[in-house]
PDB file of C-alpha atoms in Angstrom:
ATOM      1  CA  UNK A  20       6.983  -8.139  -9.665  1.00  0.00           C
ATOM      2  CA  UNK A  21      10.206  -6.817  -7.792  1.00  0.00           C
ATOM      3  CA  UNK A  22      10.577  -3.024  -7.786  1.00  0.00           C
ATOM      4  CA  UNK A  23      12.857  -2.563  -4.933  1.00  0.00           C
ATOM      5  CA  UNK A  24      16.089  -4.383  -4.356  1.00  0.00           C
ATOM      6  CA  UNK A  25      19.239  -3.544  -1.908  1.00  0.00           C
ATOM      7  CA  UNK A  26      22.249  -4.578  -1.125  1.00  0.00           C
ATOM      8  CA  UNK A  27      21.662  -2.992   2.382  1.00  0.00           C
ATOM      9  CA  UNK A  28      18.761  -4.572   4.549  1.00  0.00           C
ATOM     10  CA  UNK A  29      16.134  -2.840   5.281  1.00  0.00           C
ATOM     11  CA  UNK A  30      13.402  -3.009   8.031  1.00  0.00           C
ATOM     12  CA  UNK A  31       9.439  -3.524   7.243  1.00  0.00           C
ATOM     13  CA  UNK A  32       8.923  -4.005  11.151  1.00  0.00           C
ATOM     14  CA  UNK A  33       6.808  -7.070  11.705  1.00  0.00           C
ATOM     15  CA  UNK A  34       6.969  -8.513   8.060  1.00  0.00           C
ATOM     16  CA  UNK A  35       8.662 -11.823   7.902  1.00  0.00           C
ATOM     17  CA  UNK A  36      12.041 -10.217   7.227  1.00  0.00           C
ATOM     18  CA  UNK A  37      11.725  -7.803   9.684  1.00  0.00           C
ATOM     19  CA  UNK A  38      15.048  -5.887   9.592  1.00  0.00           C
ATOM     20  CA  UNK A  39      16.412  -7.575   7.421  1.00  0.00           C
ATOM     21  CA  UNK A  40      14.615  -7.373   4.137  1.00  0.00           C
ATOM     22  CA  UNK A  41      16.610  -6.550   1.069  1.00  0.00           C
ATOM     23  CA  UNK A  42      13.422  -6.773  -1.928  1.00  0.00           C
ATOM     24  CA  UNK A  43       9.499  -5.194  -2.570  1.00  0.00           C
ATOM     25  CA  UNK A  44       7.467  -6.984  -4.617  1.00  0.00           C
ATOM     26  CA  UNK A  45       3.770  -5.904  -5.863  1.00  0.00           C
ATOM     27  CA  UNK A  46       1.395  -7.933  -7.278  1.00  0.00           C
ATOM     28  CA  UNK A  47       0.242  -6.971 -10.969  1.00  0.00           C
ATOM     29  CA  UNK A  48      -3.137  -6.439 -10.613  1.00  0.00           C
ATOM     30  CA  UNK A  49      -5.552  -4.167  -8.534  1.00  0.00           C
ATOM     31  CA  UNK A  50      -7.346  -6.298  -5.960  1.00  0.00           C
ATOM     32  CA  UNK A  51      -9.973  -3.925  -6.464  1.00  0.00           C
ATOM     33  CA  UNK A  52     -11.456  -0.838  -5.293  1.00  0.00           C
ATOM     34  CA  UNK A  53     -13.032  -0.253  -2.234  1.00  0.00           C
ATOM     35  CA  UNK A  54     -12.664   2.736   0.728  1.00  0.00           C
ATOM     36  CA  UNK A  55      -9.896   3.346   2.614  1.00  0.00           C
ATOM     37  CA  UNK A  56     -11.666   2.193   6.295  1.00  0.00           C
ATOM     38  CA  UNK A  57     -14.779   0.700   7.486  1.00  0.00           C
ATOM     39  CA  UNK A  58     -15.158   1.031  10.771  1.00  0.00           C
ATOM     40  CA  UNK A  59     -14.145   2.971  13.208  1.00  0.00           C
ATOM     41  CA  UNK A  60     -10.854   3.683  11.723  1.00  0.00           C
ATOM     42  CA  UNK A  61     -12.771   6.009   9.033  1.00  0.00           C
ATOM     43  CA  UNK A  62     -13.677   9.248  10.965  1.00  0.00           C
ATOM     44  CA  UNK A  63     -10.190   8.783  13.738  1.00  0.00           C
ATOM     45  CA  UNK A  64      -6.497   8.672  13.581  1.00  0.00           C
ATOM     46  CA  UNK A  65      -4.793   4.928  12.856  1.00  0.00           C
ATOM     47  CA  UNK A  66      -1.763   5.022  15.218  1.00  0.00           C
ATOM     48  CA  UNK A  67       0.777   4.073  14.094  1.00  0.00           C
ATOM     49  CA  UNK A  68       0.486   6.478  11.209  1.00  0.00           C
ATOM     50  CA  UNK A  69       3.858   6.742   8.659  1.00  0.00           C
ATOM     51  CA  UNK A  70       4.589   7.464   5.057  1.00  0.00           C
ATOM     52  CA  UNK A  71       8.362   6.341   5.251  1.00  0.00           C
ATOM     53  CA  UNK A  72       9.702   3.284   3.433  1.00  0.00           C
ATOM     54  CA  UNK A  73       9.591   0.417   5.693  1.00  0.00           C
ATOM     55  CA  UNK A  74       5.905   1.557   7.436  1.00  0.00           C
ATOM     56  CA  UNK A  75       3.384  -0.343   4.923  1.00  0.00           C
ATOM     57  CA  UNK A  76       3.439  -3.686   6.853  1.00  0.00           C
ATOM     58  CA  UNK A  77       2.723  -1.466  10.837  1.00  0.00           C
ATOM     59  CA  UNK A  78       0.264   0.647   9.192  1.00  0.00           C
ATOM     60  CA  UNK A  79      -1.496  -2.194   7.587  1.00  0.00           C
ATOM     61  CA  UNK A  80      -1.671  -4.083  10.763  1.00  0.00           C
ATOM     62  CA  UNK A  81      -2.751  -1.153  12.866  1.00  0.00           C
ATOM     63  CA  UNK A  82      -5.583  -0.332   9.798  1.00  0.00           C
ATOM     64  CA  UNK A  83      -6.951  -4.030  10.668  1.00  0.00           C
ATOM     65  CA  UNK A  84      -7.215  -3.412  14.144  1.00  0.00           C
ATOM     66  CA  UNK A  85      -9.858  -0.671  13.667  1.00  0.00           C
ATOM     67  CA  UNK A  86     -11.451  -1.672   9.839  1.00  0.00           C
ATOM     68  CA  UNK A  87     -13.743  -4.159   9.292  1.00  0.00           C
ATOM     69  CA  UNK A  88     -13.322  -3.989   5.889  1.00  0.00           C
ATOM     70  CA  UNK A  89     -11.396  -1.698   3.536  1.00  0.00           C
ATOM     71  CA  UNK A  90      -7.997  -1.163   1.759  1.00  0.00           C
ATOM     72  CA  UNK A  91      -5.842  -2.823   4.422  1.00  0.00           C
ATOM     73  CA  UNK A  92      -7.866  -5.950   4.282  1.00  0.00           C
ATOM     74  CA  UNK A  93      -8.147  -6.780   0.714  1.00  0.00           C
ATOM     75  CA  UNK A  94      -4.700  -6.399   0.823  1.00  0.00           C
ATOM     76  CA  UNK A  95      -3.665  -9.221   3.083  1.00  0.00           C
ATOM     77  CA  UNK A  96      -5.809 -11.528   1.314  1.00  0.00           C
ATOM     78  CA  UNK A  97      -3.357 -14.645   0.389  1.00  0.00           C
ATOM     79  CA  UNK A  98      -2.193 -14.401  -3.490  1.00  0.00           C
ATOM     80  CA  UNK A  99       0.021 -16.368  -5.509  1.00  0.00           C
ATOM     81  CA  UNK A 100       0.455 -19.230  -2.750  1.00  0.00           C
ATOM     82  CA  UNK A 101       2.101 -16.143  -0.472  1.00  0.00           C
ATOM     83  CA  UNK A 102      -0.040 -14.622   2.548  1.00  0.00           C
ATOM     84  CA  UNK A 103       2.507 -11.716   3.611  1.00  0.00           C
ATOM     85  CA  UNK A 104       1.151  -9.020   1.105  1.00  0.00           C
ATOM     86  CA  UNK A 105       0.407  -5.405   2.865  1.00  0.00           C
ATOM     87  CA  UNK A 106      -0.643  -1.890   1.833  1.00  0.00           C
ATOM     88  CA  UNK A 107       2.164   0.058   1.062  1.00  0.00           C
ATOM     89  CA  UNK A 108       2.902   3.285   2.429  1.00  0.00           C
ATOM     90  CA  UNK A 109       3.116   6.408   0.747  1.00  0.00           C
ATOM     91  CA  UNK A 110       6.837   6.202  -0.200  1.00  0.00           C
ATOM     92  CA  UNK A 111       6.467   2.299  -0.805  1.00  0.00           C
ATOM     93  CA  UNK A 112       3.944   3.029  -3.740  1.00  0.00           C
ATOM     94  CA  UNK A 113       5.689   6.306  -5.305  1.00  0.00           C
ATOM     95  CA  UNK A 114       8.711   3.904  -5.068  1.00  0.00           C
ATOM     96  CA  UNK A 115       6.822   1.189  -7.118  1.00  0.00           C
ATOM     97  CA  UNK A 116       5.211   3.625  -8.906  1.00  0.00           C
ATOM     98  CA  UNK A 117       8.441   5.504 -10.318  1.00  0.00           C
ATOM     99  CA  UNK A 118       9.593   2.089 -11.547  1.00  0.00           C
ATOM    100  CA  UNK A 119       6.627   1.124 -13.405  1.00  0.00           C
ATOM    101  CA  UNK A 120       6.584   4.062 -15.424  1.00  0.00           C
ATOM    102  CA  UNK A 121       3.893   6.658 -16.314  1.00  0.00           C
ATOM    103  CA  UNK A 122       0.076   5.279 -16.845  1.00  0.00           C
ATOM    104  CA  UNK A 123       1.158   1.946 -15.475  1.00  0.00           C
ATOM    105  CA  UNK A 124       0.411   0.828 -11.438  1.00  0.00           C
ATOM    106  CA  UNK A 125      -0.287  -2.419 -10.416  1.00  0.00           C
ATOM    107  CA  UNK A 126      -1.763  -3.147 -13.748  1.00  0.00           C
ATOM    108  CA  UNK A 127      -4.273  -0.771 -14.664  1.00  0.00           C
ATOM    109  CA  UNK A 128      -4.231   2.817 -16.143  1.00  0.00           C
ATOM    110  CA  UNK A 129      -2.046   0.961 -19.027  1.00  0.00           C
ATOM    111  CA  UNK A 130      -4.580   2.138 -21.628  1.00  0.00           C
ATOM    112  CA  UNK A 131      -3.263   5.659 -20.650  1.00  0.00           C
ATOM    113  CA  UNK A 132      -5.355   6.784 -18.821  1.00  0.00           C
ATOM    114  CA  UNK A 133      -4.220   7.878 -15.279  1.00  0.00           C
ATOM    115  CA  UNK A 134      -5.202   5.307 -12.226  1.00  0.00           C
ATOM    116  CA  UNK A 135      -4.514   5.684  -8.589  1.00  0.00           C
ATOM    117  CA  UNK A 136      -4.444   3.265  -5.559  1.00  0.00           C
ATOM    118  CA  UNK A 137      -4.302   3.724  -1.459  1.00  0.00           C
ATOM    119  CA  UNK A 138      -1.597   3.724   0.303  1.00  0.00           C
ATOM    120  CA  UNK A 139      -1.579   2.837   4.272  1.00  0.00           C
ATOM    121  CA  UNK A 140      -0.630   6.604   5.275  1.00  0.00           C
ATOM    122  CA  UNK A 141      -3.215   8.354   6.542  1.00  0.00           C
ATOM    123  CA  UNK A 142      -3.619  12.609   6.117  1.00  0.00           C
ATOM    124  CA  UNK A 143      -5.342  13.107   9.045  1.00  0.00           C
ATOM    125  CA  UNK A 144      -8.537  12.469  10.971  1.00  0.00           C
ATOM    126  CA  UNK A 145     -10.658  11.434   7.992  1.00  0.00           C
ATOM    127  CA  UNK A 146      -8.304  11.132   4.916  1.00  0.00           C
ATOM    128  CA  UNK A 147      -5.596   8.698   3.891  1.00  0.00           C
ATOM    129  CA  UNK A 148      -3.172   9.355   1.393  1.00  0.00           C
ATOM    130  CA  UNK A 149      -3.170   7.777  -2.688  1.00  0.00           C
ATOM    131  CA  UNK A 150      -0.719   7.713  -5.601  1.00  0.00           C
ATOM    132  CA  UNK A 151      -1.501   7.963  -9.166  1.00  0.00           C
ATOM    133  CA  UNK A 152       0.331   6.747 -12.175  1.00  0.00           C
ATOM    134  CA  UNK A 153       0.678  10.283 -14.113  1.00  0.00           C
ATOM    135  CA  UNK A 154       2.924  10.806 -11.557  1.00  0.00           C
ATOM    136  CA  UNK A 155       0.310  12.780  -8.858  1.00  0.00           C
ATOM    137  CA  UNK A 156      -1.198  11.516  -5.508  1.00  0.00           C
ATOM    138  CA  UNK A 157      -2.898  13.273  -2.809  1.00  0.00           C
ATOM    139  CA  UNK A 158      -5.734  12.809  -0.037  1.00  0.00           C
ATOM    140  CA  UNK A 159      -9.148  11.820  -0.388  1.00  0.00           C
ATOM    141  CA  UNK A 160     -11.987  11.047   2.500  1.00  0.00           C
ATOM    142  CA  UNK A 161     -11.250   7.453   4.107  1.00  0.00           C
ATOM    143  CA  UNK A 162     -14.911   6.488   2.754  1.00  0.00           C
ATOM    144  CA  UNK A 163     -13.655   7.116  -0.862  1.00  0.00           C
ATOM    145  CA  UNK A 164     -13.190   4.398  -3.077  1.00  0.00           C
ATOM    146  CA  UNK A 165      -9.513   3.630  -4.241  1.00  0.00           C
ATOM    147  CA  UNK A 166      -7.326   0.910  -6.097  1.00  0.00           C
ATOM    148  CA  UNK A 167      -5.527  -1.459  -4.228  1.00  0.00           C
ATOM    149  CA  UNK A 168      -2.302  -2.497  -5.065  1.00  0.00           C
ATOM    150  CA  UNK A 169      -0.887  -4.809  -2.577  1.00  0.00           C
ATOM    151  CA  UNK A 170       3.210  -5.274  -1.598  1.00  0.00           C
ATOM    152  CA  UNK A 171       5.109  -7.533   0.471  1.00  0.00           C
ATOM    153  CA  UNK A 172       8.916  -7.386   1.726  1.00  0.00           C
ATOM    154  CA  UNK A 173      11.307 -10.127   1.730  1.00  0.00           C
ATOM    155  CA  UNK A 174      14.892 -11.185   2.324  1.00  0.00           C
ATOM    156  CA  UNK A 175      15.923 -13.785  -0.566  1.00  0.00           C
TER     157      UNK A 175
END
């Protein structure tokens, strides 16, 4: 599902637009819920570390380096015949999330009831950063379990 279009290209450094992606797309279901890092990338910082739009696809590749399993890699898992999906940063998922509408993210919390998923920003040593669909987020411990709503950038 497309939640972010522009006229004016963007840049999701590394994706396979690069600088010059114009859409975001999420897929509309959770891939399920597991912790942010396992590995060593739960207790130290994941360099490089940014909440900005166009840092989901770098964070997500820098969270593989260091996580044997986790957030970042159920979300790269091929889907829908596509294999460029990514954890979205913190800006990336408010952005989806403020087009989805309250109690709705990636397909669950549509009962009502409020639902959250990780984003690929970290808040510091040992926490990463989450969004919820009642229009909250914060930071929870990297060994937390969390939603995963995966996102991938594209030109046309």
């Amino acid at each position: 599902m497309v939640f972010f279009a522009s006229s004016k290209s963007f840049a999701e450094a590394g994706s396979v637009c690069d600088s010059a992606c114009h859409f975001l797309e999420a897929q509309t279901v959770s891939v399920g819920s597991v912790p942010w890092c396992v590995g060593s990338g739960a207790s130290e910082y994941v360099q490089p570390n940014d909440t900005t739009l166009g840092s989901g696809y770098s964070n997500t590749q820098a969270m593989l380096q260091v996580c044997t399993s986790g957030a970042a890699n159920s979300a790269v898992a091929p889907s829908g015949g596509l294999s460029d999906w990514f954890l979205p940063s913190q800006v990336e998922l408010w952005g989806f999330n403020d087009w989805s509408g309250p109690g709705v993210l990636c397909g669950f919390g549509a009962g009502g009831g409020e639902a959250a998923a990780w984003t690929s920003s970290e808040n510091g040593k040992n926490a990463a950063d989450w969004v919820g669909s009642g229009d909250t987020g914060g930071s929870l411990p990297k060994s937390s379990y969390d939603n995963v709503c995966p996102i991938r950038a594209f030109s046309s």
